[in-house]
């Protein structure tokens, strides 16, 4: 499945004043050959640096004129371009969509892989090769895991000169802290099962601490439950034994008395309402009596006033008109007539007084009758009030002294029976808990004494592993490697055996060929089985370790010429579905140069390109 992965299009150092050092690559096989000390190995360091390796490049004098490093990568399927930029001083990463010479917004990415921040260079590159969210085992004893980083991929696909000739496994970096994770990555590639479902195992001291804590917790619970059980048994011993069968009969009695209580409470409420109504009527009548008595007083006062006027009028009517006793003069005519008129008016006044007096007497009589009627009603109300108060008193006495004591007694019996049953159930629960906790304590004590047996790792899938071994063997056979007949993977060394001989036991030239066959065979195996992996491989000096300026290598460093030629020719075909960059002192055959992207570093400015920078 060729839609995953990326290849490098170009690498370019840029600096102030237009300083520029660029190297172009293509899909397939790319060869940079030439003399030593021309910057070939620095190409691998540059690529590794742009794929997240290190915080800074080593301080070469030639780097001082550059401040930024760019690398254009493209996807295999649709040739979509991305440009990675890295600040040479600070090491910060920036990525933009498009080629180096295209305009575009640069987005900052973290240089280090992180489980919490997905915007980092590792996650970006893993996404391009389809290996995001893979977890590796980092400890065989604890089964601790970590997220796959692109550095785990780069470690086996960017092979520098030192590692190329190393006796160490192609999978291992030599760091004991990462050995388990490096093996776990190979196991994933072969089995296609990562460590996401692996259950983490505790360290022995943590396990013992955890078990001790559990044992102490169980002991504390046992102690508390036993103390509560003793208290419950004492309480049950003090309670008068009651039968649960009596509960139904007592409940019926309780319901009957409670119903009677409710009826009496309703009667009492009605009596209280009646009393309130009677008291309201009496209060209303008393207010009427007060008003009518006040009105009666007004009538009495009016009658007294009329009697006073009438008496005065009678006295005036008895007076006689005579001549002046002093001078003997008679009253004048007009005065006499006036007096006569007054006498007439006096008679009229007497009539009016009598009439008014009669009216007031009638009203007074009616009012007194009304007062008597109201007093009569009040007397009836007072008798009813007394009866109602007696009824309320009787009901209160019945409720408080007869019904409620019975209800309280029945309720107490019900609570005692229920409480007794609850105590019995609680006792049974505590006994069960004590039994379970005692069992837990025994099991925990036994588990604490046991020594944990470390589980053996699952064996690699033999079928898929066999296919990988076949790929490596066919590569070595195609390269005419010492008439090889058999290649097997040795899990103990995480390396291959060639005709039952450890790869690390060969001389350094053959070790390098075996190293190349291992990783190229792995890439071929994964590609043919539609498994996701990087399609970029950089090999530094797979054929020779050192070559002086444009001179042939010494005989002691040479491997057979036929092997060298077949190595290059075979990689032309192998690299059609990937990108392989060879950094080599030796020149490839002419027919290979015509089929590859080829650079020659001569270390001589007069002959082609002198070097990288």
XYZ file of C-alpha atoms in Angstrom:
613
model
C 0.000 0.000 0.000
C 2.050 2.924 -1.328
C -0.109 5.772 -0.066
C 1.774 5.983 3.245
C 5.183 7.526 3.751
C 7.204 10.428 2.429
C 10.464 11.091 0.623
C 12.946 13.964 0.790
C 12.880 16.357 -2.159
C 15.613 18.708 -1.057
C 17.660 19.887 1.908
C 18.749 23.507 2.002
C 20.839 25.596 4.391
C 20.050 29.310 4.146
C 21.667 32.276 5.784
C 22.118 35.994 5.766
C 23.549 37.645 2.668
C 22.026 34.913 0.492
C 24.204 32.046 1.726
C 22.768 28.797 0.379
C 23.741 25.126 0.329
C 21.152 22.851 -1.287
C 21.026 19.177 -2.143
C 18.204 17.679 -4.233
C 16.880 14.123 -3.992
C 14.267 12.027 -5.812
C 12.166 8.937 -5.195
C 14.059 5.694 -5.558
C 17.802 5.326 -5.178
C 19.938 8.390 -4.403
C 23.715 8.059 -4.171
C 26.161 10.602 -2.801
C 29.662 9.261 -3.403
C 33.173 10.599 -3.166
C 36.067 11.240 -0.878
C 35.933 11.188 2.897
C 35.581 14.431 4.831
C 33.423 16.045 2.139
C 30.245 16.267 4.211
C 28.568 13.017 3.185
C 28.041 11.888 6.764
C 26.895 15.404 7.585
C 24.024 14.855 5.131
C 22.743 12.079 7.402
C 23.212 14.296 10.466
C 21.285 17.061 8.688
C 18.403 14.747 7.760
C 18.336 13.288 11.269
C 18.321 16.808 12.744
C 15.359 17.783 10.542
C 13.494 14.645 11.598
C 13.663 15.631 15.259
C 17.137 14.466 16.250
C 19.179 16.507 18.732
C 18.850 20.091 19.886
C 21.631 21.449 17.697
C 24.125 20.433 15.030
C 27.759 20.183 15.976
C 29.573 23.468 15.570
C 31.152 23.244 12.121
C 32.929 26.332 10.906
C 30.947 26.192 7.650
C 27.632 26.485 9.569
C 28.332 29.966 10.888
C 27.082 31.613 7.702
C 23.690 29.864 7.953
C 20.854 30.561 10.386
C 18.070 28.275 9.076
C 17.752 24.784 7.688
C 14.943 23.723 5.336
C 13.884 20.268 4.203
C 11.162 19.700 1.642
C 9.377 16.366 1.911
C 6.660 14.952 -0.338
C 4.071 12.213 0.105
C 4.507 9.134 -2.084
C 0.940 8.852 -3.349
C -0.060 12.393 -4.317
C 3.288 14.185 -4.133
C 1.939 16.757 -1.648
C 4.777 18.979 -0.472
C 5.579 20.084 3.079
C 8.488 22.255 4.101
C 10.158 21.689 7.452
C 12.186 24.595 8.796
C 14.431 24.581 11.835
C 16.194 27.445 13.546
C 19.869 26.507 13.805
C 20.384 28.558 16.951
C 17.240 27.783 18.965
C 16.270 24.458 17.399
C 12.617 25.508 16.970
C 10.550 23.689 14.314
C 8.195 25.267 11.778
C 6.138 23.511 9.108
C 4.371 25.000 6.117
C 2.251 23.482 3.380
C 4.030 23.634 0.023
C 7.523 23.575 -1.454
C 10.478 25.527 -0.072
C 10.170 28.294 -2.680
C 6.378 28.640 -2.231
C 4.747 31.220 0.019
C 2.817 29.872 2.978
C 2.072 30.265 6.671
C 4.573 28.598 8.971
C 3.171 26.793 12.017
C 5.395 26.153 15.023
C 5.780 22.532 16.163
C 7.377 21.198 19.321
C 10.683 19.398 18.808
C 9.988 16.723 21.424
C 7.347 14.018 21.353
C 4.558 14.373 23.907
C 1.495 12.413 25.041
C -0.336 15.641 25.828
C 0.572 17.888 22.879
C -0.056 16.403 19.439
C 1.462 19.416 17.653
C 5.012 18.120 17.649
C 7.343 17.058 14.844
C 7.208 13.401 15.870
C 3.399 13.174 15.666
C 3.446 15.002 12.311
C 5.952 12.581 10.756
C 4.317 9.503 12.303
C 1.036 10.668 10.801
C 2.622 10.733 7.339
C 3.835 7.138 7.657
C 0.660 5.900 9.397
C 2.184 4.951 12.753
C 0.424 7.348 15.096
C -0.966 6.089 18.423
C 1.320 3.038 18.642
C 2.507 2.098 22.131
C 5.705 0.239 22.991
C 6.635 -1.727 26.102
C 9.496 -0.023 27.954
C 9.872 -2.502 30.837
C 9.536 -6.280 30.691
C 9.061 -6.521 34.448
C 6.470 -3.783 34.962
C 4.948 -3.775 31.452
C 5.161 -0.003 31.444
C 4.496 1.495 28.004
C 5.222 4.662 26.063
C 3.954 6.243 22.882
C 5.965 5.493 19.743
C 8.172 8.414 18.729
C 9.552 9.065 15.266
C 12.984 8.788 16.895
C 12.228 5.066 17.318
C 11.729 4.871 13.556
C 14.729 7.053 12.714
C 16.971 4.893 14.891
C 16.665 1.957 12.466
C 16.205 3.865 9.187
C 18.961 6.491 9.486
C 22.114 4.389 9.916
C 25.322 6.320 10.451
C 28.818 5.054 9.752
C 29.511 3.982 13.333
C 26.333 1.916 13.601
C 26.831 0.512 10.120
C 29.950 -1.393 11.199
C 28.828 -2.048 14.771
C 28.510 -5.532 16.223
C 25.370 -4.347 18.014
C 21.933 -5.332 16.765
C 20.464 -3.152 13.995
C 17.485 -2.700 16.332
C 19.403 -1.603 19.419
C 21.049 1.721 20.150
C 23.303 0.411 22.896
C 21.375 2.326 25.560
C 20.174 -0.212 28.175
C 17.311 2.119 29.173
C 15.725 1.899 25.707
C 16.550 -1.724 24.886
C 13.105 -3.090 25.771
C 11.266 -0.402 23.785
C 13.527 -0.960 20.748
C 12.779 -4.680 20.794
C 9.089 -3.925 21.346
C 9.043 -1.814 18.170
C 10.446 -4.694 16.089
C 7.936 -7.080 17.682
C 5.158 -4.689 16.672
C 6.431 -4.496 13.094
C 6.505 -8.283 12.827
C 3.252 -9.026 14.697
C 1.364 -5.762 13.968
C 0.224 -5.801 17.612
C 1.366 -2.944 19.810
C 1.387 -2.694 23.613
C -1.842 -0.710 23.993
C -3.573 -3.625 25.721
C -0.626 -4.640 27.878
C -1.473 -4.450 31.585
C 1.151 -2.622 33.578
C 2.848 -4.687 36.310
C 3.967 -3.168 39.573
C 7.510 -3.177 40.846
C 8.082 -5.712 43.631
C 8.519 -3.083 46.350
C 5.391 -1.270 45.175
C 3.503 -4.578 45.082
C 4.505 -5.390 48.670
C 3.638 -1.896 49.847
C 0.239 -2.164 48.171
C -0.422 -5.593 49.691
C 0.651 -4.400 53.153
C -1.724 -1.460 52.850
C -4.564 -3.803 51.849
C -3.784 -6.157 54.733
C -3.806 -3.286 57.233
C -7.095 -2.048 55.791
C -8.640 -5.526 56.061
C -7.384 -5.874 59.648
C -8.869 -2.511 60.591
C -12.218 -3.473 59.077
C -12.149 -6.843 60.824
C -11.491 -5.186 64.157
C -14.322 -2.695 63.675
C -16.790 -5.351 62.492
C -15.978 -7.641 65.410
C -16.486 -4.817 67.908
C -19.830 -3.934 66.325
C -20.851 -7.605 66.393
C -20.173 -7.810 70.140
C -22.300 -4.698 70.692
C -25.134 -6.087 68.562
C -25.162 -9.382 70.418
C -25.351 -7.501 73.730
C -28.260 -5.403 72.435
C -30.122 -8.472 71.211
C -29.659 -10.100 74.621
C -31.326 -7.154 76.342
C -34.322 -6.983 73.993
C -37.448 -8.926 75.025
C -37.936 -11.612 72.431
C -40.766 -10.703 70.124
C -42.156 -12.822 67.358
C -42.175 -11.407 63.875
C -45.496 -13.242 63.374
C -47.130 -10.880 65.921
C -46.290 -7.913 63.723
C -49.369 -8.319 61.477
C -51.788 -8.433 64.444
C -50.123 -5.449 66.096
C -50.205 -3.549 62.824
C -53.965 -4.202 62.553
C -54.524 -2.922 66.103
C -52.351 0.066 65.392
C -54.316 0.836 62.236
C -57.657 0.568 64.133
C -56.595 2.898 66.922
C -55.010 5.268 64.453
C -58.265 5.398 62.502
C -60.148 6.129 65.745
C -57.603 8.837 66.533
C -58.150 10.447 63.162
C -61.947 10.354 63.660
C -61.675 11.968 67.101
C -59.306 14.582 65.754
C -61.829 15.424 63.059
C -64.619 15.667 65.702
C -62.404 17.859 67.863
C -61.589 20.082 64.901
C -65.309 20.437 64.113
C -66.060 21.289 67.779
C -63.312 23.903 67.791
C -64.719 25.364 64.581
C -68.200 25.446 66.187
C -66.793 27.114 69.293
C -65.096 29.727 67.177
C -68.355 30.400 65.353
C -70.346 30.680 68.647
C -67.742 32.999 70.148
C -67.970 35.123 67.032
C -71.773 35.333 67.387
C -71.539 36.273 71.078
C -68.909 38.880 70.286
C -71.091 40.312 67.551
C -74.164 40.404 69.836
C -72.183 42.059 72.634
C -71.121 44.749 70.217
C -74.789 45.259 69.266
C -75.766 45.440 72.941
C -73.111 48.065 73.566
C -74.367 50.164 70.700
C -78.046 49.731 71.549
C -77.438 50.566 75.224
C -75.663 53.702 74.107
C -78.623 54.544 71.884
C -81.003 53.838 74.790
C -79.056 56.318 76.873
C -79.517 58.920 74.168
C -83.273 58.237 74.176
C -83.439 58.648 77.973
C -81.554 61.928 77.742
C -83.906 63.187 75.035
C -86.936 62.302 77.156
C -85.482 64.095 80.170
C -84.831 67.164 78.031
C -88.421 67.156 76.732
C -89.765 66.784 80.288
C -87.660 69.755 81.369
C -88.945 71.906 78.498
C -92.521 70.887 79.199
C -92.219 71.708 82.882
C -90.771 75.137 82.098
C -93.536 75.856 79.666
C -96.151 74.954 82.266
C -94.586 77.308 84.775
C -94.618 80.168 82.269
C -98.264 79.526 81.471
C -99.261 80.114 85.147
C -97.868 83.643 85.196
C -100.472 86.613 85.147
C -99.946 89.974 83.467
C -100.612 92.940 85.918
C -99.850 96.619 86.056
C -96.406 97.688 86.978
C -96.111 97.433 90.733
C -93.931 100.501 90.810
C -95.696 102.957 88.611
C -99.063 101.187 88.137
C -98.846 101.520 84.391
C -100.652 98.861 82.284
C -98.856 96.875 79.575
C -99.080 98.406 76.221
C -101.436 96.985 73.716
C -98.792 95.606 71.458
C -96.994 93.892 74.295
C -100.224 92.383 75.457
C -100.918 90.972 72.037
C -97.430 89.554 71.932
C -98.024 87.837 75.239
C -101.251 86.413 73.978
C -99.428 85.062 70.929
C -96.826 83.537 73.213
C -99.521 81.750 75.107
C -100.813 80.349 71.883
C -97.333 79.243 70.926
C -96.903 77.620 74.323
C -99.902 75.434 73.661
C -98.430 74.456 70.296
C -95.085 73.689 71.955
C -96.781 71.459 74.488
C -98.362 69.523 71.693
C -95.024 69.153 69.908
C -93.271 68.020 73.095
C -95.946 65.468 73.796
C -95.710 64.162 70.229
C -91.908 63.877 70.296
C -91.944 62.353 73.744
C -94.394 59.719 72.582
C -92.200 58.804 69.613
C -89.107 58.431 71.777
C -91.012 56.278 74.269
C -92.063 53.973 71.421
C -88.501 53.737 70.146
C -87.237 53.074 73.629
C -89.760 50.298 74.026
C -88.758 48.703 70.705
C -85.078 49.039 71.551
C -85.549 47.395 74.946
C -87.367 44.532 73.266
C -84.439 44.126 70.832
C -81.988 44.184 73.711
C -83.956 41.479 75.446
C -83.956 39.356 72.274
C -80.173 39.736 71.853
C -79.627 38.878 75.485
C -81.790 35.823 74.964
C -79.756 34.686 71.969
C -76.528 35.260 73.880
C -77.820 33.102 76.675
C -78.471 30.283 74.189
C -74.990 30.778 72.648
C -73.358 30.673 76.049
C -75.072 27.379 76.819
C -73.931 25.994 73.414
C -70.425 27.297 74.094
C -70.303 25.488 77.409
C -71.466 22.265 75.769
C -68.884 22.647 72.991
C -66.087 23.314 75.474
C -67.155 20.240 77.393
C -67.076 18.210 74.156
C -63.593 19.469 73.285
C -62.388 18.706 76.778
C -63.831 15.185 76.577
C -62.200 14.589 73.173
C -58.844 15.909 74.425
C -59.035 13.605 77.382
C -60.002 10.653 75.170
C -57.152 11.330 72.742
C -54.459 12.130 75.302
C -55.291 9.643 78.016
C -56.787 6.686 76.169
C -56.006 6.514 72.449
C -52.474 8.001 72.299
C -51.036 5.805 75.072
C -52.341 2.721 73.273
C -50.968 3.916 69.925
C -47.583 4.737 71.502
C -47.442 1.292 73.054
C -48.312 -0.425 69.788
C -45.807 1.736 67.901
C -43.117 0.869 70.403
C -43.854 -2.827 69.914
C -43.673 -2.456 66.122
C -40.380 -0.571 66.357
C -39.023 -3.180 68.733
C -39.933 -6.023 66.375
C -38.559 -4.188 63.329
C -35.481 -3.070 65.249
C -34.924 -6.611 66.442
C -35.143 -7.899 62.861
C -32.748 -5.176 61.676
C -30.293 -6.104 64.403
C -30.579 -9.770 63.437
C -29.956 -8.922 59.765
C -27.085 -6.591 60.677
C -25.600 -9.366 62.805
C -25.825 -11.775 59.872
C -24.239 -9.184 57.557
C -21.386 -8.542 59.976
C -20.768 -12.271 60.362
C -20.652 -12.643 56.563
C -18.334 -9.628 56.253
C -16.039 -10.991 58.952
C -15.876 -14.326 57.155
C -15.147 -12.637 53.796
C -12.568 -10.273 55.290
C -10.841 -13.135 57.078
C -10.651 -14.968 53.766
C -9.307 -11.827 52.051
C -6.680 -11.433 54.767
C -5.544 -15.030 54.323
C -5.353 -14.654 50.531
C -3.450 -11.360 50.799
C -0.989 -12.875 53.260
C -0.444 -15.806 50.891
C -0.086 -13.489 47.884
C 2.468 -11.437 49.810
C 4.566 -14.553 50.436
C 4.500 -15.586 46.775
C 7.326 -14.614 44.481
C 6.089 -13.176 41.213
C 7.001 -15.237 38.194
C 7.850 -13.031 35.261
C 5.821 -13.946 32.238
C 7.745 -14.911 29.147
C 7.153 -12.586 26.205
C 4.848 -13.815 23.494
C 6.823 -15.486 20.708
C 7.015 -13.676 17.406
C 4.649 -14.754 14.670
C 6.656 -17.525 13.015
C 4.965 -17.172 9.650
C 5.566 -13.444 9.357
C 9.041 -13.750 10.876
C 9.848 -16.399 8.279
C 8.796 -14.036 5.496
C 11.078 -11.345 6.910
C 13.985 -13.820 7.096
C 13.320 -14.826 3.491
C 13.450 -11.198 2.354
C 16.843 -10.721 4.023
C 18.172 -13.986 2.587
C 17.057 -13.131 -0.953
C 18.713 -9.721 -0.698
C 22.018 -11.276 0.414
C 21.779 -13.909 -2.306
C 21.098 -11.236 -4.898
C 24.163 -9.351 -3.704
C 26.292 -12.533 -3.976
C 26.986 -12.539 -0.249
C 29.245 -15.533 0.417
C 26.829 -18.103 -1.109
C 24.349 -17.610 1.730
C 21.817 -20.411 2.116
C 19.948 -19.590 5.311
C 19.041 -16.514 7.407
C 17.282 -16.711 10.779
C 16.400 -14.088 13.362
C 17.898 -14.600 16.838
C 15.575 -13.027 19.488
C 18.292 -13.270 22.138
C 20.588 -10.955 20.180
C 17.854 -9.096 18.253
C 19.910 -9.760 15.145
C 20.207 -12.224 12.288
C 22.314 -15.311 11.824
C 23.668 -15.923 8.335
C 24.238 -19.635 7.743
C 24.201 -20.123 11.523
C 26.826 -17.419 12.065
C 25.980 -14.283 14.018
C 26.080 -11.176 11.887
C 28.237 -9.490 14.532
C 30.864 -12.218 14.113
C 31.656 -11.182 10.539
C 34.280 -8.601 9.623
C 33.161 -5.003 9.582
C 32.580 -4.863 5.825
C 30.304 -7.893 5.883
C 28.670 -6.652 9.091
C 27.718 -3.484 7.197
C 26.242 -5.515 4.335
C 24.284 -7.596 6.854
C 23.095 -4.398 8.568
C 21.850 -3.032 5.232
C 20.162 -6.323 4.347
C 18.401 -6.374 7.733
C 16.722 -2.981 7.439
C 16.080 -3.135 3.669
C 14.619 -6.624 4.088
C 12.389 -5.317 6.881
C 11.147 -2.474 4.646
C 10.487 -4.918 1.795
C 8.647 -7.340 4.075
C 6.387 -4.627 5.515
C 5.661 -3.122 2.085
C 4.716 -6.488 0.552
C 2.373 -7.202 3.485
C 0.702 -3.779 3.261
C 2.030 -2.792 6.700
C 2.780 0.819 7.526
C 6.379 1.913 7.941
C 8.801 4.583 6.798
C 9.756 4.513 3.111
C 12.857 6.594 3.741
C 16.210 4.889 4.384
C 19.604 6.580 4.695
C 22.738 4.380 4.803
C 26.136 5.863 5.529
C 29.097 3.886 4.121
C 27.482 0.462 3.714
C 30.435 -0.712 1.587
C 33.582 0.997 2.893
C 34.556 2.765 6.092
C 37.030 5.239 4.758
C 38.490 6.411 1.451
C 41.163 9.014 0.869
C 40.785 11.791 -1.673
C 39.712 10.163 -4.970
C 42.048 7.181 -4.474
C 41.052 3.490 -4.495
C 40.596 1.891 -1.064
C 43.238 -0.359 0.410
C 42.912 -4.085 -0.158
C 42.219 -4.770 3.505
C 39.111 -2.604 3.402
C 37.640 -4.033 0.238
C 34.797 -6.477 -0.097
C 34.331 -8.346 -3.386
C 33.738 -6.050 -6.338
C 30.921 -8.265 -7.534
C 29.113 -7.809 -4.214
C 29.523 -4.019 -4.426
C 28.156 -3.881 -7.966
C 25.238 -6.230 -7.276
C 24.451 -4.278 -4.108
C 24.031 -1.051 -6.093
C 22.192 -2.706 -8.994
C 19.730 -4.518 -6.716
C 18.941 -1.320 -4.803
C 17.853 0.337 -8.059
C 14.960 -2.159 -8.231
C 14.325 -2.362 -4.482
C 14.025 1.427 -4.126
C 11.297 1.840 -6.738
C 8.660 1.862 -3.983
C 10.679 3.876 -1.468
C 13.602 6.289 -1.183
C 17.067 5.009 -0.310
C 19.902 7.477 0.121
C 23.372 5.915 0.038
C 26.311 7.934 1.365
C 29.315 6.024 0.127
C 33.018 6.454 -0.503
C 32.963 3.983 -3.373
C 31.608 4.881 -6.784
C 28.663 2.882 -8.157
C 28.844 1.251 -11.593
C 28.122 3.551 -14.551
C 24.887 1.738 -15.400
C 23.664 2.406 -11.848
C 24.535 6.112 -12.000
C 22.328 6.484 -15.071
C 19.323 5.099 -13.127
C 19.710 7.079 -9.918
C 19.943 10.588 -8.512
C 23.705 10.785 -8.207
C 26.009 13.304 -6.519
C 29.791 13.126 -6.515
C 31.736 15.020 -3.848
C 35.318 15.335 -5.007
C 36.769 17.486 -2.194
C 38.200 19.467 -5.069
C 36.347 22.569 -6.224
C 37.817 22.095 -9.701
C 36.264 18.669 -10.113
C 32.463 18.688 -9.808
C 30.974 19.508 -6.418
C 33.559 19.676 -3.659
C 31.204 18.813 -0.793
C 27.884 19.451 0.900
C 28.406 22.908 2.388
